[in-house]
PDB file of C-alpha atoms in Angstrom:
ATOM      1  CA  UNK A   1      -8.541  15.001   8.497  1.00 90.00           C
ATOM      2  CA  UNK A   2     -10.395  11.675   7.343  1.00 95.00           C
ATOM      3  CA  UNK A   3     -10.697  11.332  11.337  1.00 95.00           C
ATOM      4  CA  UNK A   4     -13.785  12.046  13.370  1.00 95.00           C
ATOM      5  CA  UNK A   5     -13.184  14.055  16.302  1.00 96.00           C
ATOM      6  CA  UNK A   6     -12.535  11.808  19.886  1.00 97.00           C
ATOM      7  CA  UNK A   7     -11.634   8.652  17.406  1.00 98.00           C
ATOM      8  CA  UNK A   8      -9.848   5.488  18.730  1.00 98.00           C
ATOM      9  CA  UNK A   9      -7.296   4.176  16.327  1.00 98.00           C
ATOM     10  CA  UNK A  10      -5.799   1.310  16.712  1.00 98.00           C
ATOM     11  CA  UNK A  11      -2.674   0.350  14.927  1.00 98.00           C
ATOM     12  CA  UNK A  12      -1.763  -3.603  14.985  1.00 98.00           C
ATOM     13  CA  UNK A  13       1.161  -5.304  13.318  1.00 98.00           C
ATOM     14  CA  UNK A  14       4.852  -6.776  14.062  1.00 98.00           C
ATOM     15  CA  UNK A  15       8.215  -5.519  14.814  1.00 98.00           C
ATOM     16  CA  UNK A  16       7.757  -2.372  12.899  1.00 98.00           C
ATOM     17  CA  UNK A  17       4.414  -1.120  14.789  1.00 98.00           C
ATOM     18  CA  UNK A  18       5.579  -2.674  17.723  1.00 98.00           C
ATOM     19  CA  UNK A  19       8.659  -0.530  18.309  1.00 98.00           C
ATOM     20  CA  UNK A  20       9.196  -1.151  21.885  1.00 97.00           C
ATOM     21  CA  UNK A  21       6.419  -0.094  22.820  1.00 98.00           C
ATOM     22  CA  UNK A  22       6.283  -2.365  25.967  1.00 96.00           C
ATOM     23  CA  UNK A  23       8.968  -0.006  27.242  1.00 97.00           C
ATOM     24  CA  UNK A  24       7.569   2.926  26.199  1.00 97.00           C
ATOM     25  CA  UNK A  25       5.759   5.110  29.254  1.00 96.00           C
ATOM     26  CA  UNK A  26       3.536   6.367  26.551  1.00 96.00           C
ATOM     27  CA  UNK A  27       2.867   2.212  25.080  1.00 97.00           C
ATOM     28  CA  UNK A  28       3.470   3.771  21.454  1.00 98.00           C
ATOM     29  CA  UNK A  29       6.671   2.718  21.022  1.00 98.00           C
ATOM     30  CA  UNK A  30       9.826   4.700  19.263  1.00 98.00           C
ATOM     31  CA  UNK A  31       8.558   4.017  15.782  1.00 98.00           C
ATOM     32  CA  UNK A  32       6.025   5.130  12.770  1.00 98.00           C
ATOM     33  CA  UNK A  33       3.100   5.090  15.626  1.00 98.00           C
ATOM     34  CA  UNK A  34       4.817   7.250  17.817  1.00 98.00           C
ATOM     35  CA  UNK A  35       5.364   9.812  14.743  1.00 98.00           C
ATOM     36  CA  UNK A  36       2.071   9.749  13.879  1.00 98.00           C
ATOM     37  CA  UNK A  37       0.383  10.674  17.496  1.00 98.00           C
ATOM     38  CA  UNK A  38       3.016  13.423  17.691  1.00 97.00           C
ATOM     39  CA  UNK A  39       1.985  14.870  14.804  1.00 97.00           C
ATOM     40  CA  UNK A  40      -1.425  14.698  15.728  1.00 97.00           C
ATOM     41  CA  UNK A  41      -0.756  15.996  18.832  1.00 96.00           C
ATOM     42  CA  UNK A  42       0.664  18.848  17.894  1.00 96.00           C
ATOM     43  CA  UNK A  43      -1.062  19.839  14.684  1.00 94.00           C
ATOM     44  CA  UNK A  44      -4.506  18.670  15.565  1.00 94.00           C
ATOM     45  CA  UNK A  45      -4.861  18.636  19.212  1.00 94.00           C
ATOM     46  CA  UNK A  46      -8.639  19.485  19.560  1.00 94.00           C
ATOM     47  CA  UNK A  47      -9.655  16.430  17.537  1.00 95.00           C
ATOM     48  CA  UNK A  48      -8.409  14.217  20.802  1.00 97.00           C
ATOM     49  CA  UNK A  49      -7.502  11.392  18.368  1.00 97.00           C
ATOM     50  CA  UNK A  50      -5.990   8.769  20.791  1.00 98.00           C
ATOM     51  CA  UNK A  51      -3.803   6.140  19.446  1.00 98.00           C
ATOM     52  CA  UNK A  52      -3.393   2.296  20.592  1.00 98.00           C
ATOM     53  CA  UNK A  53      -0.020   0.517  19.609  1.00 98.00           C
ATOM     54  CA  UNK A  54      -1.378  -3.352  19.316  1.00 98.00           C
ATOM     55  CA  UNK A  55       2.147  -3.931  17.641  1.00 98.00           C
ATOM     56  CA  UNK A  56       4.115  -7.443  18.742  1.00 98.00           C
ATOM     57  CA  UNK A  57       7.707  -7.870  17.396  1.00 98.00           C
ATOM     58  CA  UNK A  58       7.541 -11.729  15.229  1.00 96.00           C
ATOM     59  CA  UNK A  59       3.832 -11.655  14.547  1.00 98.00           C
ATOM     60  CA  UNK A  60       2.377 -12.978  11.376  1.00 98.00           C
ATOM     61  CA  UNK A  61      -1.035 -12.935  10.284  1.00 98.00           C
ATOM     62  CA  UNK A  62      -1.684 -15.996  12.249  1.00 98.00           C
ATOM     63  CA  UNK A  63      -0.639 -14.755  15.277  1.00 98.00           C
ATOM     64  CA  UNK A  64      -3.069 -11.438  14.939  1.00 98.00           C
ATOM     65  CA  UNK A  65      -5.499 -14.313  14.583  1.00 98.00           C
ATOM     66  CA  UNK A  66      -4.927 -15.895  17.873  1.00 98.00           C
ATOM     67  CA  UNK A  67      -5.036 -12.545  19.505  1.00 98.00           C
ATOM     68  CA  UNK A  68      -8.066 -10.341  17.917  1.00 98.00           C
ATOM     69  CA  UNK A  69     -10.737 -10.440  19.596  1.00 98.00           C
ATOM     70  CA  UNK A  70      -8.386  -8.781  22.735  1.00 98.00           C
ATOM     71  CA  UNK A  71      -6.223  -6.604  20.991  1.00 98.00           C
ATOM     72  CA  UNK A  72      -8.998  -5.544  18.278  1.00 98.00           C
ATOM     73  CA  UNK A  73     -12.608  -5.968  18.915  1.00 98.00           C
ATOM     74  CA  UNK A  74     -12.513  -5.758  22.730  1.00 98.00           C
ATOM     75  CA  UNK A  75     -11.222  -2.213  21.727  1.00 98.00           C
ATOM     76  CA  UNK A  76     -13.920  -1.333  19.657  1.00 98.00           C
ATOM     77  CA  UNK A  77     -11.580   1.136  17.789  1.00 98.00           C
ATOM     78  CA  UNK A  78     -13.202   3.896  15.613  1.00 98.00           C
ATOM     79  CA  UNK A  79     -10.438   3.506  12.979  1.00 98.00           C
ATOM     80  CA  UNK A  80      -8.362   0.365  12.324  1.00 98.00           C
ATOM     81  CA  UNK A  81      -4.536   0.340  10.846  1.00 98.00           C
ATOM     82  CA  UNK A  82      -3.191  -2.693   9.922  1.00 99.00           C
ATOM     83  CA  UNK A  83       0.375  -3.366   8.641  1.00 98.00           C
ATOM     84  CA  UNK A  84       1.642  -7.507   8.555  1.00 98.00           C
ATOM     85  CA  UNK A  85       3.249  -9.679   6.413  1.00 98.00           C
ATOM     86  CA  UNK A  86       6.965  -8.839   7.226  1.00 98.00           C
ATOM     87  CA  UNK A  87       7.075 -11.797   8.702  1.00 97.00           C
ATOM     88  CA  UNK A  88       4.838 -14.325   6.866  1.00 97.00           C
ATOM     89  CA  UNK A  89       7.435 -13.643   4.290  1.00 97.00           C
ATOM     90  CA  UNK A  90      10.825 -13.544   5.810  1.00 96.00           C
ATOM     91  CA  UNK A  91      10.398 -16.964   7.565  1.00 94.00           C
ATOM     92  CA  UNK A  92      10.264 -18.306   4.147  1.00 95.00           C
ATOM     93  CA  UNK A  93      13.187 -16.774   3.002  1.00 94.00           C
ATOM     94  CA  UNK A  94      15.303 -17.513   6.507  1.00 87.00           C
ATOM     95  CA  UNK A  95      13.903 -20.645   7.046  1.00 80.00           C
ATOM     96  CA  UNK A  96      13.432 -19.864  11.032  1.00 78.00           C
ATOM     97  CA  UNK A  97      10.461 -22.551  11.005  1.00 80.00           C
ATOM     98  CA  UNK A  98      10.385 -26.288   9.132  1.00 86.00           C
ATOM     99  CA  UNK A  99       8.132 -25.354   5.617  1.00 90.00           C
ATOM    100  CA  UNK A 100       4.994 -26.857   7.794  1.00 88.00           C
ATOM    101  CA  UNK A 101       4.773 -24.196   9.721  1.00 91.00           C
ATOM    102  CA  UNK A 102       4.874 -21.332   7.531  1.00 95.00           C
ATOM    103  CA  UNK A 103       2.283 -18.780   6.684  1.00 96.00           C
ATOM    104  CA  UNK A 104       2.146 -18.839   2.803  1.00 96.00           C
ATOM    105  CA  UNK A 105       0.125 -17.057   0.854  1.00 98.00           C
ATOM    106  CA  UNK A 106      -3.510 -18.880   0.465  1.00 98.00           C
ATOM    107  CA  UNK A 107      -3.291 -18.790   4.109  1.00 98.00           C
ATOM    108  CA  UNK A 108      -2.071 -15.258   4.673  1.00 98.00           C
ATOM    109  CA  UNK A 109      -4.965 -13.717   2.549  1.00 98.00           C
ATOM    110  CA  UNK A 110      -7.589 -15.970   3.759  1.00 98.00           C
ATOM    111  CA  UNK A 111      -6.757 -15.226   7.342  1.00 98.00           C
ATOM    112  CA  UNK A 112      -6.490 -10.886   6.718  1.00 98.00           C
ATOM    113  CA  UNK A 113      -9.652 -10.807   4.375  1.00 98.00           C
ATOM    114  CA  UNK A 114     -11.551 -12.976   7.778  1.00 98.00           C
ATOM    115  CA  UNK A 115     -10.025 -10.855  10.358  1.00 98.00           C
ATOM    116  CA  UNK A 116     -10.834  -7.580   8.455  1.00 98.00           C
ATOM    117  CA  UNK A 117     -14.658  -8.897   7.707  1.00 98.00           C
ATOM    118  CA  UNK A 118     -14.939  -9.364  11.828  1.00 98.00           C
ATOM    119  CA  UNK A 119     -14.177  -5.429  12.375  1.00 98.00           C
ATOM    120  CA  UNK A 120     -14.939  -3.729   9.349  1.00 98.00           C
ATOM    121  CA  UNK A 121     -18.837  -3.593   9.993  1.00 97.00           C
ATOM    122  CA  UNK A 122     -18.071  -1.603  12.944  1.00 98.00           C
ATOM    123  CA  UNK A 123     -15.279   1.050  11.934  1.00 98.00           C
ATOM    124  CA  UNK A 124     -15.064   4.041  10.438  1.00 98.00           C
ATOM    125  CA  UNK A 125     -12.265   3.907   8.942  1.00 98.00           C
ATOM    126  CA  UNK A 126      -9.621   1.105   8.116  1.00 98.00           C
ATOM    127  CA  UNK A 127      -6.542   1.357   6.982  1.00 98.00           C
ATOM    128  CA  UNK A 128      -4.066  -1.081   5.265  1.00 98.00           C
ATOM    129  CA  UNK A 129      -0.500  -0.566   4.715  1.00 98.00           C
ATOM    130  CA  UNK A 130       1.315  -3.289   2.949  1.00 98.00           C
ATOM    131  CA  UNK A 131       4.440  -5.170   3.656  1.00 98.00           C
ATOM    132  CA  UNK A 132       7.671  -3.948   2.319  1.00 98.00           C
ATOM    133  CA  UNK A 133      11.215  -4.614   1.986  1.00 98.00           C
ATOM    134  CA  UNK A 134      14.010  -1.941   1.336  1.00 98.00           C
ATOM    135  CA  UNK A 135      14.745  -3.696  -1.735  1.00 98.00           C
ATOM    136  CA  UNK A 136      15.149  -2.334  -5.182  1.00 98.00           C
ATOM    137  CA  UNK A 137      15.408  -5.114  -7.284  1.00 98.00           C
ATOM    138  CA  UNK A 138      12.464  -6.784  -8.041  1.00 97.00           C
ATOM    139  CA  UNK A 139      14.028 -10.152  -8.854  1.00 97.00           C
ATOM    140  CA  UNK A 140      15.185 -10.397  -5.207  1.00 97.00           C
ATOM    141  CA  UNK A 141      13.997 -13.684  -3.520  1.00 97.00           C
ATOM    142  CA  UNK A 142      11.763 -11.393  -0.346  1.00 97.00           C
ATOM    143  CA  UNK A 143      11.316  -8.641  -2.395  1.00 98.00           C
ATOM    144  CA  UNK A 144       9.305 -10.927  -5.027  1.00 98.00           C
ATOM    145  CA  UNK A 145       7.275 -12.386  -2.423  1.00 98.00           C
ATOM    146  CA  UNK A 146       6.544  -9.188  -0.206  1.00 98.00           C
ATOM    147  CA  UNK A 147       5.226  -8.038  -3.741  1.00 98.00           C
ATOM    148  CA  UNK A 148       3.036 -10.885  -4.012  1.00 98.00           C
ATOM    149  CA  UNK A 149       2.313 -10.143  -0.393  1.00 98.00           C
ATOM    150  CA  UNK A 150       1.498  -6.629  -0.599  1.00 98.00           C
ATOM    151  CA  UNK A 151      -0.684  -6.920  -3.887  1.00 98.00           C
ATOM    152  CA  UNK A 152      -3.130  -8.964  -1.946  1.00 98.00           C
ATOM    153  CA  UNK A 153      -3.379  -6.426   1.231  1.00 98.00           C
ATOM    154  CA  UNK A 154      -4.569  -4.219  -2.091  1.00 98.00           C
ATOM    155  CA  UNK A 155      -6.991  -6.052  -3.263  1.00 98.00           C
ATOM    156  CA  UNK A 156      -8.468  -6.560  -0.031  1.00 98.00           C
ATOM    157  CA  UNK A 157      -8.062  -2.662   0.437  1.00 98.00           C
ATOM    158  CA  UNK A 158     -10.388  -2.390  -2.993  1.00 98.00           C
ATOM    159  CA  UNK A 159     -13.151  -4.793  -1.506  1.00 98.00           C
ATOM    160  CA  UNK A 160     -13.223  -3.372   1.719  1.00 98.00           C
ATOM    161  CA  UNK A 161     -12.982   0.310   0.345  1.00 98.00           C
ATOM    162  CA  UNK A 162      -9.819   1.082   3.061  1.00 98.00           C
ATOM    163  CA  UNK A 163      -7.765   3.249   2.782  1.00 98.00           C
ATOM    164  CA  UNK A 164      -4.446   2.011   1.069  1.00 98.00           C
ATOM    165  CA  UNK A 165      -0.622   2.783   1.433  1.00 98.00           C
ATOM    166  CA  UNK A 166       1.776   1.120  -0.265  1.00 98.00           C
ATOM    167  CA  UNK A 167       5.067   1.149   1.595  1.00 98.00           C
ATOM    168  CA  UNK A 168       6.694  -0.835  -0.931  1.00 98.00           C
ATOM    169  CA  UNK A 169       6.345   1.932  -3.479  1.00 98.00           C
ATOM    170  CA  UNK A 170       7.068   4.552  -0.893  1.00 98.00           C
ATOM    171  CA  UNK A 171      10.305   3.166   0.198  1.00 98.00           C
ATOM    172  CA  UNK A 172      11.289   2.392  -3.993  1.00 98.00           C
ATOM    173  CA  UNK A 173      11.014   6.196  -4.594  1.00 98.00           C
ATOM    174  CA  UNK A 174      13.385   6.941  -1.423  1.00 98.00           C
ATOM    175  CA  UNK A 175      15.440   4.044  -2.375  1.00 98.00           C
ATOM    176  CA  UNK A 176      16.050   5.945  -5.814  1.00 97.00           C
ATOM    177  CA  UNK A 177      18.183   8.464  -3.999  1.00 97.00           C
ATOM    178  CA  UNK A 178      18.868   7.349  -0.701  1.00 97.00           C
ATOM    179  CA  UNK A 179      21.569   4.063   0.363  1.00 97.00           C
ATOM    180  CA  UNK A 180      19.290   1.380   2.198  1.00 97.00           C
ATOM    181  CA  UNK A 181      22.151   1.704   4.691  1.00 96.00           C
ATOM    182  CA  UNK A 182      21.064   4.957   5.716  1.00 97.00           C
ATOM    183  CA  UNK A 183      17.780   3.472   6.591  1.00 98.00           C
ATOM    184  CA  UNK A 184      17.955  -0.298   7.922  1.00 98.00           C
ATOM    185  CA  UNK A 185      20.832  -2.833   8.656  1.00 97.00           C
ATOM    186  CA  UNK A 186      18.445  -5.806   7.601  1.00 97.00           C
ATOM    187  CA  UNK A 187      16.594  -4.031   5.003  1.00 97.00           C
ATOM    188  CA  UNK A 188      13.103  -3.961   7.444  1.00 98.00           C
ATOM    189  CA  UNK A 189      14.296  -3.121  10.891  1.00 98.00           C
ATOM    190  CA  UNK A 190      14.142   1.215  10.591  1.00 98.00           C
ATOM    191  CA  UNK A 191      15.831   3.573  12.637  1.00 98.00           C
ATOM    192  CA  UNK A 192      14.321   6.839  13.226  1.00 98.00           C
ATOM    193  CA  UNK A 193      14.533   8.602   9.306  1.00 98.00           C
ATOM    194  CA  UNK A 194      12.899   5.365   8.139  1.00 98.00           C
ATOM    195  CA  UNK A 195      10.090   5.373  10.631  1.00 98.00           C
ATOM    196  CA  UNK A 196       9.128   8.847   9.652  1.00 98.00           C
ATOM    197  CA  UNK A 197       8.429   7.984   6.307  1.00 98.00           C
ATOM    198  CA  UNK A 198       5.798   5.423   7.382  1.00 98.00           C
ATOM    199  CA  UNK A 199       4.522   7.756   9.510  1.00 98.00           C
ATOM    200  CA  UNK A 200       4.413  10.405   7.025  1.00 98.00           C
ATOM    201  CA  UNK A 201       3.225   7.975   4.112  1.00 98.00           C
ATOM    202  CA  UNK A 202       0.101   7.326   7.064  1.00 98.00           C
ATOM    203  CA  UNK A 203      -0.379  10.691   8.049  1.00 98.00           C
ATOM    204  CA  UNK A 204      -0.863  11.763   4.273  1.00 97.00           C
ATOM    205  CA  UNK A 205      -3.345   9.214   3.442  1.00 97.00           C
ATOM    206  CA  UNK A 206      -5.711  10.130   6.531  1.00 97.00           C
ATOM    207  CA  UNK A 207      -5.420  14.094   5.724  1.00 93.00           C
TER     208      UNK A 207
END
């Protein structure tokens, strides 16, 4: 494991890290987060890796913004995973806010790039996981812009030497074989067989 022994990781995003984790007893949610402590748990249980959900269902980038320095660097988390964008995205294509008020892309990469540059300093390990959408076809209205997204959470990956997962390319290969039915109503909301891909996509990159 790329994890030091007794490490805090954090994991911060929307709907998808989220999870309902505010019901949750555990506050990890039913989702990819809870998958990956449960593996940890029970394949690596002397390296007391605990886990923080900092997941809030409707977040964008600007909203992880307005809450970093308590959900982040109060924390002081040994490792950092961040997954966003979801969002930034689908209010574009949904229209749930007037044009002004959405998080395009200028804004979306300044914003991640300055938020990672406030915690990188002190981590030991950061993560990034792009935005995705179960989308095949790459003409798609979303899918073209979670693309666009999700090729500037890699280049910030590259200059901040993270570690990378790319969801999108995940989900195409399972998408190849598998209805996106079987996985999401909406094509982002997962239920449980779609969560533990994420999680497994995660755990795989940290091994």
């Amino acid at each position: 494991m790329k994890t030091q022994p007794n490490s805090t990781l954090v994991m911060i995003g929307d709907s998808i890290t989220d999870c309902g984790r505010f019901y949750d007893p555990r506050g990890l949610g039913n989702g990819y987060v809870r998958f990956v402590d449960d593996a940890l748990q029970g394949k690596h249980p002397q390296l007391g890796i605990k886990i923080i959900n900092k997941g809030v269902s409707g977040n964008t980038v600007r909203d992880l913004q307005a809450r970093w320095q308590q959900d982040v660097l109060d924390l002081n988390p040994d490792w950092l995973s961040i997954m966003i964008g979801i969002n930034d995205v689908w209010q574009q294509i949904d229209h749930w806010l007037p044009e002004a008020h959405w998080v395009k892309i200028d804004e979306y990469e300044q914003t991640l790039d300055e938020l990672i540059g406030l915690v990188a300093p002190s981590l030991n390990g950061l993560i990034l996981m792009t935005p995705y959408v179960l989308q095949l076809d790459k003409t798609d209205e979303m899918r073209a812009k979670m693309d666009r997204y999700g090729k500037i959470v890699c280049e910030l990956a590259e200059k901040y030497d993270a570690i990378f997962v790319d969801t999108q390319i995940i989900f195409d290969k399972v998408l190849e074989k598998t209805d996106t039915r079987e996985l999401s109503n909406d094509r982002v909301h997962m239920n449980a067989a779609g969560h533990r891909i994420l999680a497994n996509a995660l755990l795989h990159a940290i091994a």
